[in-house]
Amino acid sequence: MPKTSQSLNDFARPLGFGALAGARVLLIFVLSALGLSFVMWLVAVAKMLPISTIPDWATRGALAAFGFPFEQADFVLSLPPSLLSLVVAWQMYRAGKKLRADDRVSSDDLLKTQLLRLTGLSLSVLIVIVVALVISGAPVTGLGIYRSIILLFLAPAWGIRIGAEHLARWCDDRMSFAWGDAVEDSLKLVSRLLIALVVAAHVVLAVAVWGSFSSAAEVVSAYSAPVIAAVGLGIVQLMFAPTVWAGALTWVTGFPLRLGGDIHASAMSGFEGPLPAIPSFALIPHTSFPEGIALVAVPLVAVALVIAFSESATLHNAVVAGVQAFIVLALASLFFFGGIGPGGLQTTGVIPWMFVIASAIWVAGGVGIGLGMKKLRDFYVSSSTPQKKD
C-alpha cells in the first residue's frame, strides 16, 4: 500500500470509529428526547396542542440539556434540566470508554489515535447541535458554550482517558510507581465516590421530606387537580434531580442557595418572599435552622465509608480518585444554576464557587476520614493477630 494511502487510512479509520460512536449516542438521545416530549404533550393534552409540538419541544429540550436557554413564548429556561445533561454526559463518557485505543496501538501512536477518535465522536454530535441551534433559533450564550464543551469534549475525553498513559509514565519517572498506578487504576473509585454523594443527597432529602412533608403536600393540594399536578410536578422535578441533590448537600454545608432575585436561603439564615408552588421549594425552611448543618456529616461519612471499605483505596488511589471526583463536581457546578421565567426565578440554584468549596469539603474531608478509618482498622487487626514464636 502506498505510504500516502496508509497515512490517510491511519487518519480516517479512528475518525470514522469516533463518528459512528457519535451516531449511536445521537440515536439514543434523540429517541429519548422525543419520548419525553411525547409524555409532556400527553400531560398537557387538555391544551389541545398540535402534534408538531412534540419535535419542537424535543429539539429545544435537547438544546437545554446541552446548556442553551430554552425559549417558548414568554417562558425562558436557562437552568439546564440537569438529569438530561447527566444522561448526555454519561452517554458521551461511555462512548469514549468504548473507543479507548487497545493495546495493539503502539505507545507512540496512542495519543494521536485517541485524539482522532475523540474528534470524530465530538464533531459528529456538535454538527447536529449546531444545526438544531440554527433551526430552532435558540440563543447562543457563553455559558451554554462552556456547558457544551464539558459534555461534548471533556466527558468523552475522560472516558477515552486521553493522556492517562503519558501522565502515568511521568508520575513513574518523577514521583513513584505507586502514583503512576493510581492514575490508571483509580477510575472505579471515582465512580464510587460520586455515587456515595448521590446517596448522601437522598438521605438529606429524606430527612427534609420527613420534616416538611405537610408543607409539600399543601403545595400539591392547592392545585385544582392535585393528582395530575403531582404527576406533572414529579416529572419536572425529576428532570432537575441532580440540581436538587447539589442544592441539598450545599444547604447542609452551610452555604446559601439562590431562590430568585435577592432571595438566598441557608441553614444559618431564613428568607422572606414568595416561592413557586413546587414541592422541592417547600422543603426549604423559611427560618434559620443551624441544627441542619449537622447533616453535613452525611456526605462526609458516605465518602469516608467508600474509602474505608474499598480494597483498592490505597493512599495514592484515594488521593488521585478524590482529585478526579472534585474536578467532576467543579465542572458540574455550571449546570446547577440558571433562570426559570418569567417570574421571580430569573436566578436560582447553587452559587457555583460556593458549591466548589463545599465539594472540596466533602471530598477532602471524607477521603481523609476514610483513610484514617482504614489505618485504624489495620492497626487493630495487626495488634489483635497473635504473633508467632520461634
XYZ file of C-alpha atoms in Angstrom:
390
model
C 0.000 0.000 0.000
C 1.407 3.446 -0.883
C 2.650 5.467 2.063
C 0.139 8.271 1.380
C -2.789 5.829 1.356
C -1.551 4.209 4.552
C -1.295 7.595 6.270
C -4.781 8.553 5.084
C -6.149 5.235 6.333
C -4.492 5.735 9.724
C -6.190 9.137 9.911
C -9.643 8.215 8.581
C -10.183 4.944 10.462
C -10.089 6.278 14.049
C -12.002 9.380 12.933
C -14.703 7.146 11.426
C -14.874 4.976 14.552
C -15.486 8.114 16.588
C -18.178 9.372 14.207
C -20.030 6.035 14.384
C -19.938 6.176 18.180
C -21.357 9.702 17.997
C -24.180 8.490 15.744
C -25.137 5.864 18.340
C -25.181 8.499 21.086
C -27.369 10.765 18.943
C -29.817 7.961 18.165
C -30.313 7.175 21.854
C -30.585 10.826 22.832
C -32.981 11.832 20.030
C -35.322 8.922 20.774
C -35.224 9.756 24.495
C -35.966 13.444 23.829
C -38.889 12.571 21.559
C -40.269 10.099 24.106
C -40.054 12.592 26.951
C -41.658 15.317 24.822
C -44.482 12.930 23.953
C -45.106 12.267 27.653
C -45.161 16.010 28.385
C -47.520 16.526 25.439
C -49.879 13.936 26.926
C -49.732 15.677 30.320
C -50.730 18.935 28.600
C -53.299 17.279 26.321
C -56.067 19.470 27.764
C -54.484 22.459 25.997
C -55.088 20.768 22.614
C -51.552 21.433 21.407
C -50.729 20.307 17.840
C -48.674 17.157 17.459
C -45.922 19.237 15.823
C -45.245 20.497 19.339
C -43.520 17.182 20.149
C -40.461 17.522 17.851
C -40.246 21.238 18.677
C -40.134 20.508 22.407
C -37.673 17.659 21.801
C -35.302 19.983 19.919
C -35.496 22.759 22.494
C -35.260 20.290 25.381
C -32.165 18.681 23.854
C -30.520 22.088 23.499
C -31.459 22.881 27.101
C -29.724 19.664 28.188
C -26.562 20.918 26.481
C -26.855 24.149 28.467
C -28.501 26.526 25.997
C -31.558 28.587 27.033
C -34.982 27.153 26.244
C -37.496 29.731 24.973
C -41.204 29.091 24.463
C -43.476 32.138 24.060
C -42.825 34.266 27.173
C -41.198 31.394 29.049
C -37.400 31.220 29.247
C -35.478 28.368 30.878
C -31.743 28.873 31.350
C -31.484 26.368 34.219
C -30.433 23.143 32.458
C -32.550 20.024 33.040
C -29.562 18.505 34.782
C -30.812 14.909 34.666
C -30.849 15.102 30.863
C -27.414 16.746 30.974
C -26.221 13.868 33.160
C -27.599 11.351 30.651
C -25.744 13.132 27.836
C -22.517 13.202 29.856
C -22.876 9.510 30.722
C -23.547 8.507 27.099
C -20.590 10.551 25.858
C -18.374 9.110 28.591
C -19.418 5.535 27.734
C -18.871 6.179 24.039
C -15.400 7.480 24.826
C -14.679 4.493 27.042
C -15.608 2.093 24.226
C -13.338 3.997 21.858
C -10.356 3.690 24.147
C -7.459 2.527 21.980
C -6.450 -1.087 22.561
C -3.001 -2.481 23.274
C -2.281 -3.168 19.603
C -1.673 0.533 19.057
C 1.946 1.466 19.708
C 2.604 3.885 22.528
C 3.905 6.477 20.051
C 0.606 6.460 18.114
C -1.669 6.043 21.135
C -2.281 9.721 21.876
C -2.810 10.502 18.177
C -5.348 7.680 17.840
C -7.184 8.764 20.972
C -7.389 12.375 19.767
C -8.712 11.340 16.354
C -11.382 9.124 17.889
C -12.396 11.909 20.262
C -12.566 14.354 17.355
C -14.831 12.066 15.334
C -17.130 11.449 18.304
C -17.405 15.072 19.415
C -17.710 16.639 15.964
C -20.487 14.270 14.862
C -22.606 15.362 17.831
C -21.533 19.012 17.576
C -22.707 19.262 13.961
C -26.207 18.122 14.937
C -26.287 20.564 17.869
C -25.278 23.468 15.603
C -27.995 22.524 13.087
C -30.558 22.364 15.914
C -29.464 25.805 17.143
C -29.896 27.283 13.667
C -33.297 25.675 13.057
C -34.740 26.494 16.481
C -33.310 29.996 16.673
C -32.272 29.362 20.281
C -29.905 31.987 21.710
C -26.231 31.046 21.927
C -24.716 32.171 25.226
C -21.197 31.955 26.585
C -22.381 29.788 29.464
C -24.109 27.464 27.003
C -20.850 27.102 25.067
C -18.914 26.256 28.253
C -21.507 23.662 29.231
C -21.448 22.131 25.743
C -17.651 21.870 25.811
C -17.922 19.864 29.033
C -20.461 17.453 27.525
C -19.065 17.218 24.005
C -15.331 17.102 24.704
C -14.398 16.685 28.362
C -16.849 13.848 29.165
C -15.704 11.584 26.280
C -12.070 12.608 26.843
C -12.385 11.308 30.395
C -13.827 8.057 29.018
C -11.030 7.675 26.478
C -8.570 8.662 29.221
C -6.619 10.870 26.868
C -3.068 11.305 28.044
C -3.512 8.976 31.039
C -0.663 6.732 29.909
C 1.670 9.707 29.452
C 0.687 11.120 32.843
C 1.225 7.716 34.473
C 4.701 7.466 32.920
C 5.505 10.991 34.104
C 4.452 10.035 37.641
C 6.550 6.863 37.438
C 9.607 8.865 36.380
C 9.218 11.917 38.623
C 7.415 10.565 41.703
C 6.915 6.823 42.220
C 5.317 3.822 40.556
C 2.504 3.959 43.126
C 1.327 7.328 41.786
C 1.578 6.119 38.200
C -0.505 3.042 39.000
C -3.061 5.241 40.783
C -3.586 7.326 37.641
C -4.560 4.170 35.747
C -6.404 2.248 38.482
C -8.478 4.873 40.316
C -11.389 5.210 37.876
C -13.760 2.795 39.637
C -13.078 4.519 42.935
C -14.071 7.869 41.389
C -17.450 6.410 40.392
C -17.999 5.054 43.898
C -17.222 8.431 45.467
C -19.711 10.214 43.210
C -22.394 7.580 43.817
C -21.794 7.914 47.567
C -22.525 11.647 47.345
C -25.746 10.966 45.412
C -26.816 8.510 48.130
C -25.943 11.123 50.768
C -28.114 13.686 48.968
C -31.057 11.274 49.043
C -30.564 10.746 52.777
C -30.616 14.521 53.340
C -33.723 14.881 51.170
C -35.423 12.045 53.053
C -34.836 13.922 56.317
C -36.184 17.111 54.702
C -39.320 15.338 53.458
C -39.858 13.807 56.896
C -39.676 17.260 58.492
C -41.626 19.238 55.868
C -43.984 16.693 54.331
C -47.088 18.677 55.275
C -45.750 21.821 53.550
C -45.020 19.904 50.346
C -48.452 18.247 50.486
C -50.136 21.644 50.847
C -48.406 22.862 47.693
C -49.773 19.961 45.643
C -53.271 20.132 47.172
C -53.514 23.824 46.204
C -53.824 22.843 42.525
C -57.288 22.289 41.048
C -56.315 18.726 40.025
C -53.861 17.521 42.702
C -53.246 14.086 41.161
C -52.410 15.463 37.716
C -50.351 18.211 39.350
C -48.411 15.640 41.368
C -47.582 13.672 38.208
C -46.602 16.751 36.215
C -44.553 18.291 39.024
C -42.924 14.924 39.674
C -41.729 14.699 36.062
C -40.490 18.296 36.096
C -38.602 17.855 39.372
C -37.117 14.585 38.128
C -35.603 16.443 35.166
C -33.716 18.639 37.652
C -32.805 15.877 40.125
C -29.009 16.476 40.128
C -29.644 20.182 40.801
C -31.818 19.192 43.764
C -29.063 16.838 45.017
C -26.486 19.617 44.724
C -28.782 22.083 46.485
C -29.462 19.706 49.373
C -25.778 18.989 50.030
C -24.845 22.660 49.633
C -27.524 23.726 52.123
C -26.386 21.299 54.846
C -22.802 22.509 54.376
C -23.976 25.985 55.403
C -23.738 27.729 52.031
C -26.744 29.638 50.650
C -28.953 28.747 47.708
C -30.314 31.348 45.318
C -34.098 31.266 45.080
C -34.595 34.108 42.631
C -33.730 37.773 42.745
C -32.068 38.703 46.021
C -33.543 35.761 47.953
C -30.917 33.474 49.494
C -31.632 30.546 51.800
C -29.164 28.713 54.003
C -29.221 26.735 57.219
C -27.838 29.777 59.045
C -30.395 32.286 57.782
C -34.020 32.176 56.766
C -35.560 34.049 53.871
C -38.630 36.090 53.059
C -40.589 36.184 49.852
C -42.933 34.011 47.806
C -41.701 30.897 46.047
C -43.230 28.924 43.162
C -45.732 26.240 44.091
C -43.232 23.395 43.671
C -42.808 20.721 46.401
C -38.982 20.889 46.340
C -39.056 24.560 47.346
C -41.462 23.768 50.173
C -38.766 21.597 51.790
C -36.533 24.642 52.425
C -37.114 26.119 55.913
C -38.148 29.793 55.907
C -36.407 30.362 59.238
C -32.816 29.707 60.233
C -32.126 26.073 61.082
C -28.485 25.835 62.232
C -29.084 22.300 63.509
C -29.332 21.260 59.861
C -25.582 21.755 59.441
C -25.142 18.577 61.477
C -26.303 16.772 58.334
C -23.008 17.718 56.664
C -21.787 14.555 58.364
C -23.873 12.561 55.864
C -21.754 13.285 52.734
C -18.554 13.128 54.793
C -19.461 9.712 56.200
C -20.627 8.454 52.792
C -17.280 9.301 51.180
C -15.337 8.006 54.192
C -17.114 4.629 54.087
C -16.275 4.182 50.412
C -12.582 4.781 51.144
C -12.526 2.710 54.332
C -14.150 -0.391 52.814
C -12.609 -0.377 49.324
C -9.636 -2.691 48.996
C -8.339 -0.595 46.096
C -8.417 2.617 48.167
C -4.726 2.872 48.942
C -3.356 6.274 49.897
C -2.303 7.029 46.318
C -5.507 5.712 44.714
C -7.685 7.591 47.206
C -5.900 10.901 46.623
C -5.973 10.597 42.817
C -9.624 9.483 42.856
C -10.529 12.329 45.198
C -8.911 14.888 42.890
C -10.794 13.485 39.885
C -14.106 13.446 41.772
C -13.556 17.060 42.822
C -12.868 18.105 39.210
C -16.082 16.388 38.078
C -18.090 18.208 40.763
C -16.458 21.545 39.929
C -17.370 21.164 36.251
C -20.886 20.006 37.158
C -21.451 23.209 39.158
C -22.015 25.057 35.854
C -25.212 23.030 35.341
C -26.748 23.722 38.757
C -27.863 27.329 38.355
C -29.867 29.403 35.905
C -33.243 31.010 35.458
C -36.852 29.880 35.228
C -39.106 32.638 33.971
C -40.991 34.781 33.612
C -41.401 35.345 37.317
C -39.190 35.587 40.330
C -36.766 32.793 39.492
C -34.537 34.524 36.961
C -31.594 33.336 39.067
C -31.948 30.130 41.030
C -29.822 27.184 42.111
C -26.441 26.875 43.756
C -23.747 29.546 43.715
C -21.011 27.814 41.662
C -17.918 28.906 43.582
C -19.581 28.051 46.895
C -20.555 24.629 45.539
C -16.918 24.072 44.537
C -15.774 24.896 48.089
C -18.455 22.601 49.524
C -17.305 19.828 47.152
C -13.742 20.219 48.411
C -15.021 19.827 51.982
C -16.966 16.631 51.197
C -14.229 15.005 49.125
C -11.109 16.051 51.046
C -12.753 15.584 54.441
C -14.335 12.260 53.507
C -11.163 10.868 51.928
C -9.103 11.945 54.945
C -11.547 10.397 57.415
C -11.773 7.225 55.330
C -8.000 6.808 55.177
C -7.853 7.358 58.940
C -10.538 4.703 59.494
C -8.632 2.308 57.234
C -5.372 2.944 59.096
C -7.054 2.489 62.470
C -8.731 -0.733 61.360
C -5.466 -2.156 60.037
C -3.732 -1.204 63.295
C -6.268 -3.038 65.444
C -6.271 -6.066 63.127
C -2.477 -6.312 63.262
C -2.353 -5.787 67.039
C -5.042 -8.408 67.677
C -3.327 -11.011 65.493
C -1.214 -13.315 67.707
C 2.493 -13.193 66.922
C 4.166 -16.493 66.069
C 7.005 -17.503 68.382
C 10.210 -19.008 67.038
